[in-house]
GROMACS .gro file of N, CA and C in nm:
model
  318
    1GLU      N    1  -0.488  -3.652   0.691
    1GLU     CA    2  -0.514  -3.501   0.677
    1GLU      C    3  -0.659  -3.617   0.655
    2ALA      N    4  -0.762  -3.677   0.590
    2ALA     CA    5  -0.882  -3.718   0.516
    2ALA      C    6  -0.910  -3.823   0.653
    3PHE      N    7  -0.832  -3.898   0.754
    3PHE     CA    8  -0.915  -3.972   0.777
    3PHE      C    9  -0.853  -3.933   0.941
    4HIS      N   10  -0.961  -3.906   1.002
    4HIS     CA   11  -0.922  -3.934   1.189
    4HIS      C   12  -0.915  -4.070   1.278
    5TYR      N   13  -1.015  -4.192   1.223
    5TYR     CA   14  -0.997  -4.235   1.269
    5TYR      C   15  -0.933  -4.407   1.233
    6VAL      N   16  -0.806  -4.473   1.233
    6VAL     CA   17  -0.693  -4.616   1.093
    6VAL      C   18  -0.723  -4.688   1.239
    7ILE      N   19  -0.723  -4.791   1.171
    7ILE     CA   20  -0.665  -4.921   1.249
    7ILE      C   21  -0.681  -5.043   1.126
    8GLY      N   22  -0.497  -5.105   1.188
    8GLY     CA   23  -0.438  -5.172   1.077
    8GLY      C   24  -0.439  -5.348   1.168
    9MET      N   25  -0.493  -5.471   1.099
    9MET     CA   26  -0.503  -5.575   1.156
    9MET      C   27  -0.452  -5.634   1.042
   10SER      N   28  -0.329  -5.725   1.110
   10SER     CA   29  -0.178  -5.781   1.084
   10SER      C   30  -0.127  -5.683   0.983
   11SER      N   31  -0.086  -5.546   0.973
   11SER     CA   32  -0.048  -5.528   0.856
   11SER      C   33   0.042  -5.571   0.870
   12ALA      N   34   0.103  -5.573   0.740
   12ALA     CA   35   0.223  -5.569   0.625
   12ALA      C   36   0.377  -5.502   0.693
   13VAL      N   37   0.401  -5.478   0.826
   13VAL     CA   38   0.484  -5.326   0.826
   13VAL      C   39   0.619  -5.445   0.801
   14GLY      N   40   0.674  -5.310   0.754
   14GLY     CA   41   0.844  -5.352   0.674
   14GLY      C   42   0.885  -5.472   0.583
   15LEU      N   43   0.728  -5.539   0.519
   15LEU     CA   44   0.810  -5.683   0.476
   15LEU      C   45   0.740  -5.623   0.346
   16GLY      N   46   0.809  -5.501   0.268
   16GLY     CA   47   0.784  -5.459   0.101
   16GLY      C   48   0.650  -5.500   0.105
   17GLY      N   49   0.516  -5.465   0.163
   17GLY     CA   50   0.413  -5.399   0.049
   17GLY      C   51   0.322  -5.514   0.132
   18GLY      N   52   0.406  -5.662   0.245
   18GLY     CA   53   0.378  -5.823   0.220
   18GLY      C   54   0.465  -5.915   0.200
   19ARG      N   55   0.517  -5.894   0.175
   19ARG     CA   56   0.561  -5.960   0.047
   19ARG      C   57   0.716  -5.963   0.103
   20GLY      N   58   0.750  -6.058   0.197
   20GLY     CA   59   0.805  -6.123   0.289
   20GLY      C   60   0.837  -6.270   0.310
   21ALA      N   61   1.014  -6.298   0.336
   21ALA     CA   62   0.929  -6.418   0.486
   21ALA      C   63   0.869  -6.435   0.582
   22ALA      N   64   0.789  -6.556   0.612
   22ALA     CA   65   0.749  -6.535   0.761
   22ALA      C   66   0.857  -6.565   0.877
   23GLY      N   67   0.784  -6.447   0.899
   23GLY     CA   68   0.842  -6.410   1.064
   23GLY      C   69   0.970  -6.340   1.070
   24ALA      N   70   0.967  -6.237   0.949
   24ALA     CA   71   1.155  -6.199   0.908
   24ALA      C   72   1.137  -6.072   1.015
   25ALA      N   73   1.240  -6.033   1.063
   25ALA     CA   74   1.252  -5.896   1.112
   25ALA      C   75   1.170  -5.800   1.136
   26ALA      N   76   1.154  -5.699   1.230
   26ALA     CA   77   1.103  -5.546   1.135
   26ALA      C   78   1.239  -5.488   1.172
   27PRO      N   79   1.140  -5.418   1.120
   27PRO     CA   80   1.243  -5.203   1.002
   27PRO      C   81   1.347  -5.215   1.201
   28SER      N   82   1.472  -5.143   1.192
   28SER     CA   83   1.549  -5.110   1.299
   28SER      C   84   1.428  -4.978   1.321
   29ASP      N   85   1.355  -4.896   1.216
   29ASP     CA   86   1.240  -4.759   1.246
   29ASP      C   87   1.158  -4.831   1.215
   30PRO      N   88   1.096  -4.853   1.222
   30PRO     CA   89   0.957  -4.885   1.127
   30PRO      C   90   0.875  -4.710   1.102
   31THR      N   91   0.921  -4.640   1.224
   31THR     CA   92   0.785  -4.520   1.163
   31THR      C   93   0.870  -4.428   1.066
   32ALA      N   94   1.025  -4.495   1.070
   32ALA     CA   95   1.002  -4.375   0.878
   32ALA      C   96   1.004  -4.358   0.791
   33ALA      N   97   0.869  -4.507   0.797
   33ALA     CA   98   0.802  -4.479   0.657
   33ALA      C   99   0.692  -4.447   0.692
   34TYR      N  100   0.647  -4.372   0.753
   34TYR     CA  101   0.529  -4.245   0.778
   34TYR      C  102   0.673  -4.069   0.841
   35PRO      N  103   0.695  -4.123   0.750
   35PRO     CA  104   0.777  -3.964   0.749
   35PRO      C  105   0.655  -3.761   0.792
   36ALA      N  106   0.533  -3.770   0.745
   36ALA     CA  107   0.414  -3.701   0.776
   36ALA      C  108   0.418  -3.704   0.884
   37LEU      N  109   0.365  -3.752   0.938
   37LEU     CA  110   0.254  -3.829   0.988
   37LEU      C  111   0.448  -3.836   1.163
   38MET      N  112   0.547  -3.835   1.146
   38MET     CA  113   0.646  -3.809   1.216
   38MET      C  114   0.698  -3.677   1.202
   39ALA      N  115   0.639  -3.650   1.127
   39ALA     CA  116   0.694  -3.415   1.110
   39ALA      C  117   0.636  -3.374   1.226
   40ASP      N  118   0.520  -3.411   1.243
   40ASP     CA  119   0.432  -3.325   1.274
   40ASP      C  120   0.323  -3.429   1.467
   41VAL      N  121   0.401  -3.462   1.562
   41VAL     CA  122   0.396  -3.632   1.637
   41VAL      C  123   0.251  -3.500   1.696
   42PRO      N  124   0.193  -3.459   1.769
   42PRO     CA  125   0.155  -3.326   1.851
   42PRO      C  126  -0.002  -3.318   1.743
   43GLY      N  127   0.051  -3.275   1.626
   43GLY     CA  128  -0.027  -3.187   1.582
   43GLY      C  129  -0.179  -3.391   1.480
   44ALA      N  130  -0.054  -3.522   1.465
   44ALA     CA  131  -0.182  -3.548   1.459
   44ALA      C  132  -0.235  -3.628   1.609
   45ASN      N  133  -0.157  -3.679   1.655
   45ASN     CA  134  -0.180  -3.682   1.843
   45ASN      C  135  -0.402  -3.620   1.840
   46LYS      N  136  -0.331  -3.470   1.798
   46LYS     CA  137  -0.462  -3.335   1.820
   46LYS      C  138  -0.585  -3.440   1.658
   47LYS      N  139  -0.498  -3.444   1.599
   47LYS     CA  140  -0.655  -3.459   1.411
   47LYS      C  141  -0.668  -3.625   1.465
   48LEU      N  142  -0.613  -3.783   1.522
   48LEU     CA  143  -0.622  -3.841   1.519
   48LEU      C  144  -0.734  -3.868   1.616
   49LYS      N  145  -0.813  -3.954   1.574
   49LYS     CA  146  -0.930  -3.953   1.684
   49LYS      C  147  -0.897  -4.156   1.755
   50LEU      N  148  -0.911  -4.145   1.700
   50LEU     CA  149  -0.793  -4.324   1.751
   50LEU      C  150  -0.750  -4.365   1.658
   51PHE      N  151  -0.620  -4.469   1.714
   51PHE     CA  152  -0.524  -4.495   1.572
   51PHE      C  153  -0.491  -4.594   1.689
   52ALA      N  154  -0.571  -4.772   1.630
   52ALA     CA  155  -0.493  -4.924   1.689
   52ALA      C  156  -0.472  -5.012   1.597
   53ILE      N  157  -0.322  -5.064   1.587
   53ILE     CA  158  -0.314  -5.122   1.536
   53ILE      C  159  -0.338  -5.269   1.668
   54TYR      N  160  -0.416  -5.357   1.524
   54TYR     CA  161  -0.369  -5.490   1.635
   54TYR      C  162  -0.304  -5.628   1.553
   55CYS      N  163  -0.247  -5.712   1.619
   55CYS     CA  164  -0.244  -5.799   1.555
   55CYS      C  165  -0.214  -5.957   1.697
   56GLY      N  166  -0.300  -6.073   1.506
   56GLY     CA  167  -0.261  -6.207   1.620
   56GLY      C  168  -0.093  -6.257   1.686
   57THR      N  169  -0.140  -6.389   1.824
   57THR     CA  170  -0.027  -6.367   1.834
   57THR      C  171   0.071  -6.475   1.814
   58GLU      N  172  -0.029  -6.585   1.677
   58GLU     CA  173   0.076  -6.718   1.575
   58GLU      C  174   0.074  -6.679   1.407
   59ASP      N  175   0.041  -6.489   1.426
   59ASP     CA  176   0.039  -6.434   1.329
   59ASP      C  177   0.219  -6.448   1.286
   60SER      N  178   0.298  -6.445   1.156
   60SER     CA  179   0.353  -6.418   1.098
   60SER      C  180   0.358  -6.240   1.087
   61LEU      N  181   0.280  -6.249   1.063
   61LEU     CA  182   0.395  -6.003   1.082
   61LEU      C  183   0.359  -5.997   1.253
   62LEU      N  184   0.349  -6.003   1.388
   62LEU     CA  185   0.304  -5.988   1.505
   62LEU      C  186   0.430  -5.935   1.487
   63ALA      N  187   0.547  -5.994   1.476
   63ALA     CA  188   0.691  -5.847   1.549
   63ALA      C  189   0.705  -5.759   1.485
   64GLY      N  190   0.635  -5.750   1.367
   64GLY     CA  191   0.650  -5.591   1.315
   64GLY      C  192   0.565  -5.509   1.325
   65ASN      N  193   0.410  -5.545   1.330
   65ASN     CA  194   0.284  -5.496   1.466
   65ASN      C  195   0.384  -5.431   1.557
   66LYS      N  196   0.400  -5.556   1.625
   66LYS     CA  197   0.487  -5.531   1.795
   66LYS      C  198   0.575  -5.395   1.747
   67ALA      N  199   0.682  -5.426   1.700
   67ALA     CA  200   0.783  -5.286   1.672
   67ALA      C  201   0.748  -5.129   1.655
   68LEU      N  202   0.649  -5.193   1.557
   68LEU     CA  203   0.613  -5.094   1.515
   68LEU      C  204   0.443  -4.986   1.645
   69ALA      N  205   0.474  -5.021   1.669
   69ALA     CA  206   0.317  -4.938   1.763
   69ALA      C  207   0.452  -4.906   1.888
   70GLY      N  208   0.503  -5.010   1.914
   70GLY     CA  209   0.596  -4.980   2.067
   70GLY      C  210   0.769  -4.837   1.996
   71ALA      N  211   0.747  -4.827   1.855
   71ALA     CA  212   0.793  -4.664   1.885
   71ALA      C  213   0.728  -4.622   1.785
   72LEU      N  214   0.608  -4.623   1.767
   72LEU     CA  215   0.514  -4.482   1.787
   72LEU      C  216   0.469  -4.497   1.856
   73THR      N  217   0.487  -4.523   1.992
   73THR     CA  218   0.405  -4.515   2.174
   73THR      C  219   0.578  -4.408   2.215
   74ALA      N  220   0.672  -4.506   2.192
   74ALA     CA  221   0.815  -4.408   2.204
   74ALA      C  222   0.839  -4.279   2.145
   75LYS      N  223   0.790  -4.200   2.079
   75LYS     CA  224   0.817  -4.118   2.026
   75LYS      C  225   0.641  -4.000   2.035
   76GLY      N  226   0.546  -4.095   2.119
   76GLY     CA  227   0.442  -3.995   2.113
   76GLY      C  228   0.343  -3.970   2.004
   77VAL      N  229   0.335  -4.076   2.000
   77VAL     CA  230   0.153  -4.087   1.899
   77VAL      C  231   0.123  -4.185   2.001
   78ASN      N  232  -0.013  -4.179   2.034
   78ASN     CA  233  -0.136  -4.217   2.071
   78ASN      C  234  -0.173  -4.333   1.962
   79VAL      N  235  -0.163  -4.431   2.043
   79VAL     CA  236  -0.183  -4.584   1.951
   79VAL      C  237  -0.248  -4.735   2.069
   80LYS      N  238  -0.317  -4.774   2.022
   80LYS     CA  239  -0.422  -4.816   2.142
   80LYS      C  240  -0.316  -4.977   2.069
   81TYR      N  241  -0.260  -5.072   2.086
   81TYR     CA  242  -0.222  -5.207   2.069
   81TYR      C  243  -0.270  -5.317   2.169
   82THR      N  244  -0.303  -5.457   2.059
   82THR     CA  245  -0.399  -5.496   2.087
   82THR      C  246  -0.297  -5.689   2.064
   83GLU      N  247  -0.289  -5.694   2.130
   83GLU     CA  248  -0.318  -5.889   2.010
   83GLU      C  249  -0.360  -5.937   2.060
   84THR      N  250  -0.474  -6.057   2.040
   84THR     CA  251  -0.538  -6.206   2.020
   84THR      C  252  -0.452  -6.287   2.040
   85SER      N  253  -0.563  -6.342   2.055
   85SER     CA  254  -0.527  -6.542   1.987
   85SER      C  255  -0.532  -6.579   1.815
   86GLY      N  256  -0.458  -6.580   1.752
   86GLY     CA  257  -0.481  -6.633   1.679
   86GLY      C  258  -0.420  -6.599   1.524
   87ALA      N  259  -0.374  -6.616   1.424
   87ALA     CA  260  -0.303  -6.593   1.338
   87ALA      C  261  -0.350  -6.591   1.188
   88HIS      N  262  -0.294  -6.511   1.084
   88HIS     CA  263  -0.411  -6.425   0.972
   88HIS      C  264  -0.477  -6.479   0.971
   89TRP      N  265  -0.552  -6.459   0.976
   89TRP     CA  266  -0.624  -6.530   0.978
   89TRP      C  267  -0.851  -6.466   1.033
   90HIS      N  268  -0.926  -6.467   0.923
   90HIS     CA  269  -1.031  -6.409   0.944
   90HIS      C  270  -1.121  -6.432   1.032
   91ILE      N  271  -1.112  -6.472   1.064
   91ILE     CA  272  -1.175  -6.506   1.197
   91ILE      C  273  -1.072  -6.400   1.367
   92VAL      N  274  -0.989  -6.307   1.306
   92VAL     CA  275  -0.928  -6.218   1.405
   92VAL      C  276  -0.962  -6.143   1.426
   93TRP      N  277  -0.979  -6.074   1.253
   93TRP     CA  278  -1.009  -5.944   1.233
   93TRP      C  279  -1.145  -5.937   1.234
   94ARG      N  280  -1.247  -6.009   1.220
   94ARG     CA  281  -1.298  -5.979   1.255
   94ARG      C  282  -1.358  -5.924   1.466
   95ARG      N  283  -1.245  -6.002   1.535
   95ARG     CA  284  -1.340  -5.995   1.679
   95ARG      C  285  -1.249  -5.888   1.649
   96ASN      N  286  -1.164  -5.856   1.620
   96ASN     CA  287  -1.010  -5.696   1.570
   96ASN      C  288  -1.207  -5.587   1.607
   97LEU      N  289  -1.203  -5.630   1.474
   97LEU     CA  290  -1.330  -5.503   1.412
   97LEU      C  291  -1.425  -5.453   1.513
   98ARG      N  292  -1.480  -5.588   1.555
   98ARG     CA  293  -1.628  -5.578   1.680
   98ARG      C  294  -1.584  -5.523   1.807
   99ASP      N  295  -1.402  -5.550   1.806
   99ASP     CA  296  -1.375  -5.460   1.934
   99ASP      C  297  -1.352  -5.330   1.893
  100PHE      N  298  -1.314  -5.288   1.772
  100PHE     CA  299  -1.209  -5.120   1.770
  100PHE      C  300  -1.366  -5.055   1.679
  101ALA      N  301  -1.527  -5.141   1.628
  101ALA     CA  302  -1.619  -5.091   1.581
  101ALA      C  303  -1.707  -4.998   1.667
  102PRO      N  304  -1.692  -4.993   1.862
  102PRO     CA  305  -1.782  -4.895   1.883
  102PRO      C  306  -1.694  -4.769   1.953
  103LEU      N  307  -1.592  -4.787   1.934
  103LEU     CA  308  -1.480  -4.692   1.994
  103LEU      C  309  -1.539  -4.576   1.837
  104LEU      N  310  -1.626  -4.609   1.777
  104LEU     CA  311  -1.595  -4.492   1.626
  104LEU      C  312  -1.733  -4.404   1.699
  105PHE      N  313  -1.837  -4.462   1.818
  105PHE     CA  314  -1.916  -4.386   1.819
  105PHE      C  315  -1.897  -4.349   2.002
  106ARG      N  316  -1.716  -4.276   2.066
  106ARG     CA  317  -1.721  -4.255   2.169
  106ARG      C  318  -1.736  -4.112   2.158
   0.00000   0.00000   0.00000
């Protein structure tokens, strides 16, 4: 309701708030954590101007981010998913933000 632009960068998807073993398996249905979004996908797509998920290819959180983006897409949510080189590092997030910021002004 409050935000029309959403960005996730190396999000701790399915790891209990970020606490979990590196490379832990993604949950079987990562969209279950977002019942309000899944209750009205067409409505959410109208409200969200941009929903982006970024993750580094060597990040231990890659599996969860990839699974979430894939599950959201499969259920009809408009999501921009991008993998960039690197791990769970500040420089990766800087590049992600550099890519995302201009999209705010389209």
